[in-house]
PDB file of C-alpha atoms in Angstrom:
ATOM      1  CA  UNK A   1      42.446  -7.928 -21.727  1.00  0.00           C
ATOM      2  CA  UNK A   2      39.317  -9.506 -23.186  1.00  0.00           C
ATOM      3  CA  UNK A   3      38.862 -11.536 -20.021  1.00  0.00           C
ATOM      4  CA  UNK A   4      39.250  -8.625 -17.791  1.00  0.00           C
ATOM      5  CA  UNK A   5      36.409  -6.761 -19.876  1.00  0.00           C
ATOM      6  CA  UNK A   6      34.241  -9.646 -19.671  1.00  0.00           C
ATOM      7  CA  UNK A   7      34.761  -9.928 -16.042  1.00  0.00           C
ATOM      8  CA  UNK A   8      33.677  -6.159 -15.754  1.00  0.00           C
ATOM      9  CA  UNK A   9      30.940  -6.587 -17.807  1.00  0.00           C
ATOM     10  CA  UNK A  10      29.437  -9.772 -15.774  1.00  0.00           C
ATOM     11  CA  UNK A  11      30.298  -7.738 -12.534  1.00  0.00           C
ATOM     12  CA  UNK A  12      28.427  -4.753 -13.871  1.00  0.00           C
ATOM     13  CA  UNK A  13      25.609  -6.711 -14.913  1.00  0.00           C
ATOM     14  CA  UNK A  14      25.302  -8.231 -11.761  1.00  0.00           C
ATOM     15  CA  UNK A  15      25.546  -4.855  -9.872  1.00  0.00           C
ATOM     16  CA  UNK A  16      22.495  -3.686 -12.119  1.00  0.00           C
ATOM     17  CA  UNK A  17      20.615  -6.816 -11.414  1.00  0.00           C
ATOM     18  CA  UNK A  18      21.037  -6.544  -7.713  1.00  0.00           C
ATOM     19  CA  UNK A  19      20.491  -2.814  -7.462  1.00  0.00           C
ATOM     20  CA  UNK A  20      17.260  -3.175  -9.861  1.00  0.00           C
ATOM     21  CA  UNK A  21      18.663  -0.785 -12.376  1.00  0.00           C
ATOM     22  CA  UNK A  22      17.403  -3.322 -15.316  1.00  0.00           C
ATOM     23  CA  UNK A  23      16.984   0.037 -17.534  1.00  0.00           C
ATOM     24  CA  UNK A  24      20.738  -0.029 -17.817  1.00  0.00           C
ATOM     25  CA  UNK A  25      20.218  -3.314 -19.953  1.00  0.00           C
ATOM     26  CA  UNK A  26      17.718  -1.637 -22.140  1.00  0.00           C
ATOM     27  CA  UNK A  27      17.747   0.788 -25.200  1.00  0.00           C
ATOM     28  CA  UNK A  28      14.982   2.838 -26.985  1.00  0.00           C
ATOM     29  CA  UNK A  29      11.412   2.140 -26.853  1.00  0.00           C
ATOM     30  CA  UNK A  30      11.996  -0.977 -24.527  1.00  0.00           C
ATOM     31  CA  UNK A  31      13.816   1.061 -22.106  1.00  0.00           C
ATOM     32  CA  UNK A  32      11.018   3.637 -22.187  1.00  0.00           C
ATOM     33  CA  UNK A  33       8.362   0.893 -21.877  1.00  0.00           C
ATOM     34  CA  UNK A  34      10.195  -0.633 -18.888  1.00  0.00           C
ATOM     35  CA  UNK A  35      10.866   2.846 -17.092  1.00  0.00           C
ATOM     36  CA  UNK A  36       7.103   3.652 -17.424  1.00  0.00           C
ATOM     37  CA  UNK A  37       5.608   0.620 -16.497  1.00  0.00           C
ATOM     38  CA  UNK A  38       8.052   0.380 -13.511  1.00  0.00           C
ATOM     39  CA  UNK A  39       7.091   3.997 -12.516  1.00  0.00           C
ATOM     40  CA  UNK A  40       3.500   3.192 -12.377  1.00  0.00           C
ATOM     41  CA  UNK A  41       3.777   0.008 -10.373  1.00  0.00           C
ATOM     42  CA  UNK A  42       6.381   1.588  -7.851  1.00  0.00           C
ATOM     43  CA  UNK A  43       3.199   4.155  -7.295  1.00  0.00           C
ATOM     44  CA  UNK A  44       1.232   1.037  -6.402  1.00  0.00           C
ATOM     45  CA  UNK A  45       4.074  -0.133  -3.821  1.00  0.00           C
ATOM     46  CA  UNK A  46       5.265  -2.765  -6.319  1.00  0.00           C
ATOM     47  CA  UNK A  47       8.352  -1.690  -7.384  1.00  0.00           C
ATOM     48  CA  UNK A  48       9.613  -5.252  -6.381  1.00  0.00           C
ATOM     49  CA  UNK A  49       8.049  -6.264  -9.758  1.00  0.00           C
ATOM     50  CA  UNK A  50      10.926  -4.583 -11.648  1.00  0.00           C
ATOM     51  CA  UNK A  51      12.383  -7.599 -12.515  1.00  0.00           C
ATOM     52  CA  UNK A  52       9.387  -9.202 -13.872  1.00  0.00           C
ATOM     53  CA  UNK A  53       8.936  -5.835 -15.848  1.00  0.00           C
ATOM     54  CA  UNK A  54      12.399  -6.545 -17.317  1.00  0.00           C
ATOM     55  CA  UNK A  55      11.782  -9.988 -18.211  1.00  0.00           C
ATOM     56  CA  UNK A  56       8.373  -9.099 -20.272  1.00  0.00           C
ATOM     57  CA  UNK A  57      10.138  -6.299 -21.996  1.00  0.00           C
ATOM     58  CA  UNK A  58      12.932  -8.656 -22.938  1.00  0.00           C
ATOM     59  CA  UNK A  59      10.098 -11.031 -24.233  1.00  0.00           C
ATOM     60  CA  UNK A  60       8.708  -8.247 -26.503  1.00  0.00           C
ATOM     61  CA  UNK A  61       5.759  -7.331 -24.598  1.00  0.00           C
ATOM     62  CA  UNK A  62       4.451  -3.806 -24.734  1.00  0.00           C
ATOM     63  CA  UNK A  63       3.518  -1.595 -21.844  1.00  0.00           C
ATOM     64  CA  UNK A  64      -0.026  -2.213 -21.919  1.00  0.00           C
ATOM     65  CA  UNK A  65       0.253  -5.983 -22.160  1.00  0.00           C
ATOM     66  CA  UNK A  66       3.003  -5.862 -19.346  1.00  0.00           C
ATOM     67  CA  UNK A  67       0.463  -4.167 -16.918  1.00  0.00           C
ATOM     68  CA  UNK A  68      -2.121  -6.822 -17.780  1.00  0.00           C
ATOM     69  CA  UNK A  69       0.482  -9.444 -17.086  1.00  0.00           C
ATOM     70  CA  UNK A  70       1.602  -8.074 -13.663  1.00  0.00           C
ATOM     71  CA  UNK A  71      -2.045  -7.851 -12.618  1.00  0.00           C
ATOM     72  CA  UNK A  72      -1.778 -11.735 -12.251  1.00  0.00           C
ATOM     73  CA  UNK A  73       1.357 -11.560 -10.263  1.00  0.00           C
ATOM     74  CA  UNK A  74       1.305 -12.839  -6.538  1.00  0.00           C
ATOM     75  CA  UNK A  75       2.480  -9.394  -5.319  1.00  0.00           C
ATOM     76  CA  UNK A  76      -0.242  -7.380  -7.171  1.00  0.00           C
ATOM     77  CA  UNK A  77      -3.009  -9.752  -6.083  1.00  0.00           C
ATOM     78  CA  UNK A  78      -1.771  -9.289  -2.471  1.00  0.00           C
ATOM     79  CA  UNK A  79      -1.450  -5.354  -2.658  1.00  0.00           C
ATOM     80  CA  UNK A  80      -5.065  -5.093  -4.238  1.00  0.00           C
ATOM     81  CA  UNK A  81      -6.378  -7.935  -1.991  1.00  0.00           C
ATOM     82  CA  UNK A  82      -9.752  -6.229  -1.222  1.00  0.00           C
ATOM     83  CA  UNK A  83     -10.699  -6.463  -5.038  1.00  0.00           C
ATOM     84  CA  UNK A  84     -10.828 -10.273  -4.756  1.00  0.00           C
ATOM     85  CA  UNK A  85     -13.501 -10.075  -1.899  1.00  0.00           C
ATOM     86  CA  UNK A  86     -15.273  -7.320  -3.722  1.00  0.00           C
ATOM     87  CA  UNK A  87     -15.680  -9.623  -6.590  1.00  0.00           C
ATOM     88  CA  UNK A  88     -17.041 -12.310  -4.236  1.00  0.00           C
ATOM     89  CA  UNK A  89     -19.631 -10.010  -2.963  1.00  0.00           C
ATOM     90  CA  UNK A  90     -20.759  -8.792  -6.277  1.00  0.00           C
ATOM     91  CA  UNK A  91     -19.175  -5.624  -6.173  1.00  0.00           C
ATOM     92  CA  UNK A  92     -17.152  -4.127  -8.978  1.00  0.00           C
ATOM     93  CA  UNK A  93     -13.224  -4.203  -8.785  1.00  0.00           C
ATOM     94  CA  UNK A  94     -11.614  -0.874  -7.932  1.00  0.00           C
ATOM     95  CA  UNK A  95      -8.992   0.290 -10.453  1.00  0.00           C
ATOM     96  CA  UNK A  96      -5.590   0.926  -8.922  1.00  0.00           C
ATOM     97  CA  UNK A  97      -5.876   4.694  -8.686  1.00  0.00           C
ATOM     98  CA  UNK A  98      -9.366   4.295  -6.902  1.00  0.00           C
ATOM     99  CA  UNK A  99      -7.987   1.704  -4.588  1.00  0.00           C
ATOM    100  CA  UNK A 100      -5.117   3.998  -3.631  1.00  0.00           C
ATOM    101  CA  UNK A 101      -7.300   7.044  -3.497  1.00  0.00           C
ATOM    102  CA  UNK A 102      -9.607   5.407  -0.919  1.00  0.00           C
ATOM    103  CA  UNK A 103      -6.773   4.332   1.155  1.00  0.00           C
ATOM    104  CA  UNK A 104      -5.226   7.727   1.045  1.00  0.00           C
ATOM    105  CA  UNK A 105      -8.797   9.278   2.211  1.00  0.00           C
ATOM    106  CA  UNK A 106      -8.850   6.598   4.985  1.00  0.00           C
ATOM    107  CA  UNK A 107      -5.400   7.439   6.100  1.00  0.00           C
ATOM    108  CA  UNK A 108      -6.000  11.229   5.915  1.00  0.00           C
ATOM    109  CA  UNK A 109      -9.186  11.050   7.963  1.00  0.00           C
ATOM    110  CA  UNK A 110      -7.370   8.928  10.883  1.00  0.00           C
ATOM    111  CA  UNK A 111      -4.320  11.102  10.891  1.00  0.00           C
ATOM    112  CA  UNK A 112      -6.117  14.256  10.942  1.00  0.00           C
ATOM    113  CA  UNK A 113      -8.272  13.078  13.940  1.00  0.00           C
ATOM    114  CA  UNK A 114      -5.441  12.512  16.144  1.00  0.00           C
ATOM    115  CA  UNK A 115      -5.464   8.745  16.278  1.00  0.00           C
ATOM    116  CA  UNK A 116      -2.165   7.219  17.300  1.00  0.00           C
ATOM    117  CA  UNK A 117       0.675   6.267  14.821  1.00  0.00           C
ATOM    118  CA  UNK A 118       0.284   2.529  13.834  1.00  0.00           C
ATOM    119  CA  UNK A 119      -3.486   2.488  14.362  1.00  0.00           C
ATOM    120  CA  UNK A 120      -4.887   1.890  10.786  1.00  0.00           C
ATOM    121  CA  UNK A 121      -2.417   3.602   8.735  1.00  0.00           C
ATOM    122  CA  UNK A 122      -0.984   0.999   6.101  1.00  0.00           C
ATOM    123  CA  UNK A 123      -2.569  -0.661   2.986  1.00  0.00           C
ATOM    124  CA  UNK A 124      -3.181  -3.914   4.919  1.00  0.00           C
ATOM    125  CA  UNK A 125      -5.390  -2.026   7.481  1.00  0.00           C
ATOM    126  CA  UNK A 126      -7.766  -0.617   4.826  1.00  0.00           C
ATOM    127  CA  UNK A 127      -8.626  -3.993   2.959  1.00  0.00           C
ATOM    128  CA  UNK A 128     -11.571  -4.943   4.956  1.00  0.00           C
ATOM    129  CA  UNK A 129     -13.043  -1.338   4.650  1.00  0.00           C
ATOM    130  CA  UNK A 130     -12.358  -1.409   0.705  1.00  0.00           C
ATOM    131  CA  UNK A 131     -13.725  -4.908   0.277  1.00  0.00           C
ATOM    132  CA  UNK A 132     -16.702  -3.939   2.121  1.00  0.00           C
ATOM    133  CA  UNK A 133     -17.279  -0.942   0.054  1.00  0.00           C
ATOM    134  CA  UNK A 134     -17.048   1.476   3.138  1.00  0.00           C
ATOM    135  CA  UNK A 135     -16.610   4.891   1.779  1.00  0.00           C
ATOM    136  CA  UNK A 136     -14.163   7.302   3.400  1.00  0.00           C
ATOM    137  CA  UNK A 137     -17.350   9.388   4.457  1.00  0.00           C
ATOM    138  CA  UNK A 138     -18.597   6.775   6.766  1.00  0.00           C
ATOM    139  CA  UNK A 139     -15.084   6.275   8.171  1.00  0.00           C
ATOM    140  CA  UNK A 140     -15.006   9.872   8.928  1.00  0.00           C
ATOM    141  CA  UNK A 141     -18.560   9.663  10.446  1.00  0.00           C
ATOM    142  CA  UNK A 142     -17.558   6.993  12.780  1.00  0.00           C
ATOM    143  CA  UNK A 143     -14.342   8.713  13.779  1.00  0.00           C
ATOM    144  CA  UNK A 144     -15.972  12.025  14.369  1.00  0.00           C
ATOM    145  CA  UNK A 145     -18.757  10.164  16.342  1.00  0.00           C
ATOM    146  CA  UNK A 146     -16.066   8.571  18.627  1.00  0.00           C
ATOM    147  CA  UNK A 147     -14.019  11.808  18.814  1.00  0.00           C
ATOM    148  CA  UNK A 148     -17.022  13.724  20.051  1.00  0.00           C
ATOM    149  CA  UNK A 149     -17.710  10.951  22.709  1.00  0.00           C
ATOM    150  CA  UNK A 150     -14.180  11.168  23.872  1.00  0.00           C
ATOM    151  CA  UNK A 151     -14.326  15.141  24.122  1.00  0.00           C
ATOM    152  CA  UNK A 152     -17.440  14.727  26.410  1.00  0.00           C
ATOM    153  CA  UNK A 153     -15.716  12.509  28.753  1.00  0.00           C
ATOM    154  CA  UNK A 154     -15.012  13.797  32.371  1.00  0.00           C
ATOM    155  CA  UNK A 155     -11.901  15.811  31.980  1.00  0.00           C
ATOM    156  CA  UNK A 156     -10.658  14.430  35.303  1.00  0.00           C
ATOM    157  CA  UNK A 157     -10.860  10.659  33.823  1.00  0.00           C
ATOM    158  CA  UNK A 158      -9.058  11.872  30.549  1.00  0.00           C
ATOM    159  CA  UNK A 159      -6.203  13.317  32.697  1.00  0.00           C
ATOM    160  CA  UNK A 160      -5.914  10.298  34.961  1.00  0.00           C
ATOM    161  CA  UNK A 161      -5.823   7.898  31.560  1.00  0.00           C
ATOM    162  CA  UNK A 162      -2.847   9.984  30.376  1.00  0.00           C
ATOM    163  CA  UNK A 163      -1.233  10.256  33.899  1.00  0.00           C
ATOM    164  CA  UNK A 164      -1.266   6.618  34.559  1.00  0.00           C
ATOM    165  CA  UNK A 165      -1.208   5.048  31.100  1.00  0.00           C
ATOM    166  CA  UNK A 166      -0.030   7.641  28.821  1.00  0.00           C
ATOM    167  CA  UNK A 167      -3.371   7.314  26.903  1.00  0.00           C
ATOM    168  CA  UNK A 168      -4.384  10.671  25.219  1.00  0.00           C
ATOM    169  CA  UNK A 169      -7.590  11.435  23.671  1.00  0.00           C
ATOM    170  CA  UNK A 170      -6.593   9.887  20.372  1.00  0.00           C
ATOM    171  CA  UNK A 171      -5.847   6.884  22.130  1.00  0.00           C
ATOM    172  CA  UNK A 172      -9.071   6.488  23.762  1.00  0.00           C
ATOM    173  CA  UNK A 173     -10.931   7.147  20.390  1.00  0.00           C
ATOM    174  CA  UNK A 174      -8.658   4.351  19.033  1.00  0.00           C
ATOM    175  CA  UNK A 175      -9.634   2.245  21.930  1.00  0.00           C
ATOM    176  CA  UNK A 176     -13.111   2.792  21.154  1.00  0.00           C
ATOM    177  CA  UNK A 177     -12.931   2.180  17.643  1.00  0.00           C
ATOM    178  CA  UNK A 178     -11.081  -1.027  17.842  1.00  0.00           C
ATOM    179  CA  UNK A 179      -9.962  -2.297  21.251  1.00  0.00           C
ATOM    180  CA  UNK A 180      -7.846  -5.123  20.212  1.00  0.00           C
ATOM    181  CA  UNK A 181      -6.066  -3.267  17.624  1.00  0.00           C
ATOM    182  CA  UNK A 182      -5.391  -0.161  19.926  1.00  0.00           C
ATOM    183  CA  UNK A 183      -4.267  -2.042  22.985  1.00  0.00           C
ATOM    184  CA  UNK A 184      -0.645  -2.821  21.846  1.00  0.00           C
ATOM    185  CA  UNK A 185      -0.472   0.705  20.429  1.00  0.00           C
TER     186      UNK A 185
END
């Protein structure tokens, strides 16, 4: 019976590890710290750090210290990669909430302008803009200018582009903004 229970516990532990349910191993303040830090880093797109968070909780670190330690991980540095370039250029590092807000603003501007899906719509696409301190207002200005130029094109040209290649006004705007990136789309 003891062997069966030990085997069951080992299987349950393995299931929790595989499914990332590390909170099942913790109690009280440790569980709360784990869940709080995991929730924050999941918002950053870094839910993959759950095992690292669990490891730090087991080592006795508090939520604030864990947050600082996680900033030194490869995953964190990759997610907020533009900050490294900002430092090299003498610009201030953006806090995660500022970084995410900039990405969200870029994404919203590009989506609302009718640019095609897959054209500048994931975090890696925005790294250069963030690194170079390009404001969402500047991106909106660029997109508006290109959209206006596309609107002024001869309607028969736009219709022919759509009929022959399936390229609509958003696709033409994308092409003008970044030919290399838009061609595969």
